[in-house]
């Protein structure tokens, strides 16, 4: 994490409206735990890791607040699909015309589909997502950082599929910085991380928060 923080300075990542963040102290740290609208998809591994993280943060002295996002955030997923359907068609069309057989079927479908979102639907998605980004900044800005699930559960068995990205979609469409912090494990002993996020342009603060959370999680691991 220290390397990432140094790199962020080298490439001139701005701390945004905040000053360069000082190291977090548990006794003065305010943390929002947000399960996100995808919580029903969480399996036993993620649910167990969630409860453990909540307990560890409170035992460390942090002020932990469980926050429920307004229902309008549930629509982000539909708006995201509308935007992706529109932008992906334009992005992949040149390659499709050159060598469509080299594209995966999941990519070709964006070009070949006859059911593209209307211009009105695309404009609505852009406008509504823009409003929610401002709302998100206000919600997350009340805390030092937000902790949220990263994945539904442990990684699936085999190499055919790397797992669902459902828990990441919201932060992508909101342009929120998101950092997965490992250190917890599921029922089968496979690693499960949680995501540290916050307002837009708070990348430097999120790196500092990730270091703070990572050190707490490290203390949970048995000595070798």
CSV table of C-alpha atoms in Angstrom, one decimal:
chain,number,residue,atom,x,y,z
A,1,UNK,CA,0.0,0.0,0.0
A,2,UNK,CA,2.9,2.3,0.7
A,3,UNK,CA,4.2,1.7,-2.8
A,4,UNK,CA,0.8,2.6,-4.3
A,5,UNK,CA,0.6,5.8,-2.2
A,6,UNK,CA,4.1,6.8,-3.5
A,7,UNK,CA,3.2,6.0,-7.1
A,8,UNK,CA,0.0,8.1,-6.8
A,9,UNK,CA,2.2,11.1,-5.9
A,10,UNK,CA,4.6,10.4,-8.8
A,11,UNK,CA,1.8,10.3,-11.4
A,12,UNK,CA,0.3,13.4,-9.7
A,13,UNK,CA,-3.0,11.9,-8.6
A,14,UNK,CA,-4.7,14.8,-6.8
A,15,UNK,CA,-6.1,14.3,-3.3
A,16,UNK,CA,-9.1,16.2,-4.6
A,17,UNK,CA,-10.9,18.6,-2.3
A,18,UNK,CA,-9.2,16.9,0.7
A,19,UNK,CA,-5.7,17.5,1.9
A,20,UNK,CA,-3.2,14.6,1.7
A,21,UNK,CA,-4.7,12.3,4.3
A,22,UNK,CA,-2.8,11.7,7.6
A,23,UNK,CA,-2.7,8.1,8.9
A,24,UNK,CA,-6.0,7.0,10.3
A,25,UNK,CA,-6.4,6.5,14.0
A,26,UNK,CA,-9.0,4.0,15.2
A,27,UNK,CA,-10.3,6.2,18.0
A,28,UNK,CA,-11.2,9.0,15.7
A,29,UNK,CA,-12.1,6.9,12.6
A,30,UNK,CA,-15.7,7.0,11.2
A,31,UNK,CA,-16.6,4.1,9.0
A,32,UNK,CA,-19.7,3.4,7.0
A,33,UNK,CA,-20.6,-0.2,6.3
A,34,UNK,CA,-22.8,-0.4,3.2
A,35,UNK,CA,-24.0,-3.8,2.1
A,36,UNK,CA,-25.2,-2.4,-1.3
A,37,UNK,CA,-28.3,-3.5,-3.3
A,38,UNK,CA,-26.4,-6.7,-4.2
A,39,UNK,CA,-26.4,-8.0,-0.7
A,40,UNK,CA,-29.0,-10.7,-1.3
A,41,UNK,CA,-26.4,-12.3,-3.6
A,42,UNK,CA,-23.9,-12.6,-0.8
A,43,UNK,CA,-23.0,-16.2,0.2
A,44,UNK,CA,-22.0,-17.5,3.6
A,45,UNK,CA,-18.3,-16.6,3.1
A,46,UNK,CA,-19.0,-13.0,2.4
A,47,UNK,CA,-21.6,-12.7,5.1
A,48,UNK,CA,-19.1,-14.2,7.6
A,49,UNK,CA,-16.3,-11.9,6.5
A,50,UNK,CA,-18.7,-8.9,6.8
A,51,UNK,CA,-19.6,-9.7,10.3
A,52,UNK,CA,-16.0,-10.3,11.2
A,53,UNK,CA,-14.9,-7.0,9.7
A,54,UNK,CA,-17.6,-5.1,11.6
A,55,UNK,CA,-16.5,-6.7,14.9
A,56,UNK,CA,-12.8,-6.0,14.3
A,57,UNK,CA,-13.4,-2.4,13.4
A,58,UNK,CA,-15.4,-1.8,16.5
A,59,UNK,CA,-13.0,-3.6,18.7
A,60,UNK,CA,-10.2,-1.4,17.3
A,61,UNK,CA,-12.2,1.7,18.5
A,62,UNK,CA,-13.6,2.9,15.2
A,63,UNK,CA,-17.1,4.4,15.0
A,64,UNK,CA,-19.0,2.1,12.7
A,65,UNK,CA,-22.3,3.2,11.1
A,66,UNK,CA,-24.4,0.8,9.0
A,67,UNK,CA,-25.8,2.9,6.1
A,68,UNK,CA,-28.6,1.9,3.7
A,69,UNK,CA,-28.4,3.6,0.3
A,70,UNK,CA,-31.6,5.3,-0.9
A,71,UNK,CA,-33.7,3.0,-3.1
A,72,UNK,CA,-32.9,5.1,-6.2
A,73,UNK,CA,-29.4,3.6,-6.2
A,74,UNK,CA,-31.0,0.2,-7.1
A,75,UNK,CA,-31.6,1.6,-10.6
A,76,UNK,CA,-27.9,2.1,-11.2
A,77,UNK,CA,-27.6,-1.4,-12.6
A,78,UNK,CA,-30.3,-0.9,-15.3
A,79,UNK,CA,-28.8,2.5,-16.2
A,80,UNK,CA,-25.4,0.9,-16.4
A,81,UNK,CA,-26.6,-1.7,-18.8
A,82,UNK,CA,-28.2,1.0,-21.0
A,83,UNK,CA,-25.0,3.0,-21.1
A,84,UNK,CA,-22.9,-0.1,-21.8
A,85,UNK,CA,-25.2,-1.3,-24.6
A,86,UNK,CA,-24.9,2.1,-26.3
A,87,UNK,CA,-21.2,2.7,-25.9
A,88,UNK,CA,-20.1,-0.9,-26.5
A,89,UNK,CA,-21.8,-1.0,-29.9
A,90,UNK,CA,-19.8,2.0,-31.1
A,91,UNK,CA,-16.6,0.9,-29.4
A,92,UNK,CA,-16.6,-2.6,-30.9
A,93,UNK,CA,-18.1,-1.9,-34.4
A,94,UNK,CA,-14.7,-1.1,-36.1
A,95,UNK,CA,-13.2,-4.4,-34.9
A,96,UNK,CA,-16.4,-6.3,-35.7
A,97,UNK,CA,-16.2,-5.1,-39.3
A,98,UNK,CA,-12.6,-6.0,-39.6
A,99,UNK,CA,-12.6,-9.5,-38.0
A,100,UNK,CA,-15.8,-10.4,-36.2
A,101,UNK,CA,-14.8,-14.0,-35.9
A,102,UNK,CA,-12.0,-13.0,-33.6
A,103,UNK,CA,-14.4,-11.4,-31.1
A,104,UNK,CA,-16.0,-13.4,-28.3
A,105,UNK,CA,-19.8,-13.9,-28.7
A,106,UNK,CA,-20.4,-11.7,-25.6
A,107,UNK,CA,-18.8,-8.8,-27.5
A,108,UNK,CA,-20.4,-9.5,-30.9
A,109,UNK,CA,-23.9,-9.4,-29.3
A,110,UNK,CA,-23.5,-5.7,-28.6
A,111,UNK,CA,-23.0,-5.0,-32.3
A,112,UNK,CA,-25.5,-7.6,-33.7
A,113,UNK,CA,-28.3,-7.0,-31.3
A,114,UNK,CA,-31.4,-5.3,-32.9
A,115,UNK,CA,-32.7,-4.1,-29.5
A,116,UNK,CA,-30.5,-1.0,-28.8
A,117,UNK,CA,-31.6,1.5,-26.2
A,118,UNK,CA,-33.3,4.6,-27.5
A,119,UNK,CA,-31.6,8.0,-27.5
A,120,UNK,CA,-34.0,9.1,-24.8
A,121,UNK,CA,-33.2,6.1,-22.6
A,122,UNK,CA,-29.4,6.7,-22.9
A,123,UNK,CA,-29.8,10.4,-22.0
A,124,UNK,CA,-31.9,9.5,-19.0
A,125,UNK,CA,-29.3,7.0,-17.8
A,126,UNK,CA,-26.5,9.6,-18.2
A,127,UNK,CA,-28.5,12.3,-16.4
A,128,UNK,CA,-29.7,10.1,-13.5
A,129,UNK,CA,-26.3,8.6,-12.9
A,130,UNK,CA,-24.8,12.0,-12.9
A,131,UNK,CA,-27.2,13.1,-10.1
A,132,UNK,CA,-26.5,10.0,-8.1
A,133,UNK,CA,-22.7,10.6,-8.3
A,134,UNK,CA,-23.2,13.9,-6.5
A,135,UNK,CA,-25.5,12.2,-4.0
A,136,UNK,CA,-22.9,9.5,-3.4
A,137,UNK,CA,-20.2,12.0,-2.8
A,138,UNK,CA,-22.3,13.6,0.0
A,139,UNK,CA,-23.1,10.3,1.6
A,140,UNK,CA,-19.6,8.9,1.5
A,141,UNK,CA,-18.1,12.3,2.5
A,142,UNK,CA,-19.5,12.0,6.0
A,143,UNK,CA,-17.0,9.2,6.8
A,144,UNK,CA,-13.3,8.5,6.6
A,145,UNK,CA,-14.1,5.6,4.3
A,146,UNK,CA,-16.8,3.2,3.3
A,147,UNK,CA,-16.5,-0.6,3.6
A,148,UNK,CA,-18.6,-2.8,1.2
A,149,UNK,CA,-18.5,-6.4,-0.1
A,150,UNK,CA,-16.3,-7.2,-3.0
A,151,UNK,CA,-17.6,-10.5,-4.2
A,152,UNK,CA,-20.6,-12.8,-3.6
A,153,UNK,CA,-18.4,-15.5,-2.0
A,154,UNK,CA,-15.2,-17.4,-2.3
A,155,UNK,CA,-13.8,-17.9,-5.8
A,156,UNK,CA,-15.6,-20.6,-7.9
A,157,UNK,CA,-13.8,-23.9,-8.4
A,158,UNK,CA,-12.0,-24.3,-11.7
A,159,UNK,CA,-10.7,-21.9,-14.3
A,160,UNK,CA,-13.8,-21.6,-16.5
A,161,UNK,CA,-15.2,-18.6,-14.6
A,162,UNK,CA,-13.5,-16.1,-12.3
A,163,UNK,CA,-16.7,-15.2,-10.5
A,164,UNK,CA,-19.3,-12.4,-10.5
A,165,UNK,CA,-18.5,-8.7,-10.6
A,166,UNK,CA,-22.0,-7.8,-9.4
A,167,UNK,CA,-20.7,-6.1,-6.2
A,168,UNK,CA,-18.3,-3.9,-8.2
A,169,UNK,CA,-20.8,-2.5,-10.7
A,170,UNK,CA,-22.1,0.2,-8.5
A,171,UNK,CA,-18.8,1.8,-7.7
A,172,UNK,CA,-17.7,1.6,-11.4
A,173,UNK,CA,-20.8,3.5,-12.6
A,174,UNK,CA,-20.5,6.0,-9.8
A,175,UNK,CA,-16.8,6.6,-10.6
A,176,UNK,CA,-16.0,5.9,-7.0
A,177,UNK,CA,-12.5,4.8,-6.1
A,178,UNK,CA,-12.6,1.2,-5.0
A,179,UNK,CA,-9.8,-0.9,-3.4
A,180,UNK,CA,-10.2,-4.6,-2.5
A,181,UNK,CA,-8.5,-5.4,0.7
A,182,UNK,CA,-7.8,-9.2,1.3
A,183,UNK,CA,-7.2,-10.9,4.6
A,184,UNK,CA,-10.4,-12.7,5.4
A,185,UNK,CA,-11.3,-16.3,4.5
A,186,UNK,CA,-14.4,-18.3,3.6
A,187,UNK,CA,-15.6,-21.6,4.7
A,188,UNK,CA,-13.2,-23.5,2.4
A,189,UNK,CA,-10.2,-21.5,3.4
A,190,UNK,CA,-10.1,-19.4,0.2
A,191,UNK,CA,-9.5,-15.7,0.6
A,192,UNK,CA,-12.3,-13.1,0.7
A,193,UNK,CA,-11.7,-9.4,0.6
A,194,UNK,CA,-13.8,-6.4,1.2
A,195,UNK,CA,-13.8,-3.2,-0.8
A,196,UNK,CA,-12.8,0.2,0.6
A,197,UNK,CA,-14.5,3.1,-1.3
A,198,UNK,CA,-15.4,6.7,-0.8
A,199,UNK,CA,-16.3,9.9,-2.8
A,200,UNK,CA,-15.0,10.6,-6.2
A,201,UNK,CA,-11.4,11.9,-6.4
A,202,UNK,CA,-10.6,10.5,-3.0
A,203,UNK,CA,-8.1,8.0,-4.3
A,204,UNK,CA,-5.3,9.0,-2.0
A,205,UNK,CA,-7.6,8.8,1.0
A,206,UNK,CA,-8.8,5.4,0.0
A,207,UNK,CA,-5.2,4.1,-0.3
A,208,UNK,CA,-4.6,5.3,3.3
A,209,UNK,CA,-7.9,3.6,4.4
A,210,UNK,CA,-6.9,0.4,2.6
A,211,UNK,CA,-3.6,0.3,4.6
A,212,UNK,CA,-5.5,0.9,7.8
A,213,UNK,CA,-8.0,-1.9,7.1
A,214,UNK,CA,-5.3,-4.2,5.8
A,215,UNK,CA,-3.4,-4.0,9.0
A,216,UNK,CA,-6.4,-4.8,11.0
A,217,UNK,CA,-7.1,-7.9,8.8
A,218,UNK,CA,-3.5,-9.0,9.1
A,219,UNK,CA,-3.9,-9.2,12.9
A,220,UNK,CA,-6.6,-11.8,12.3
A,221,UNK,CA,-4.2,-14.3,10.5
A,222,UNK,CA,-2.6,-17.0,12.6
A,223,UNK,CA,1.1,-16.9,13.0
A,224,UNK,CA,3.0,-19.2,10.5
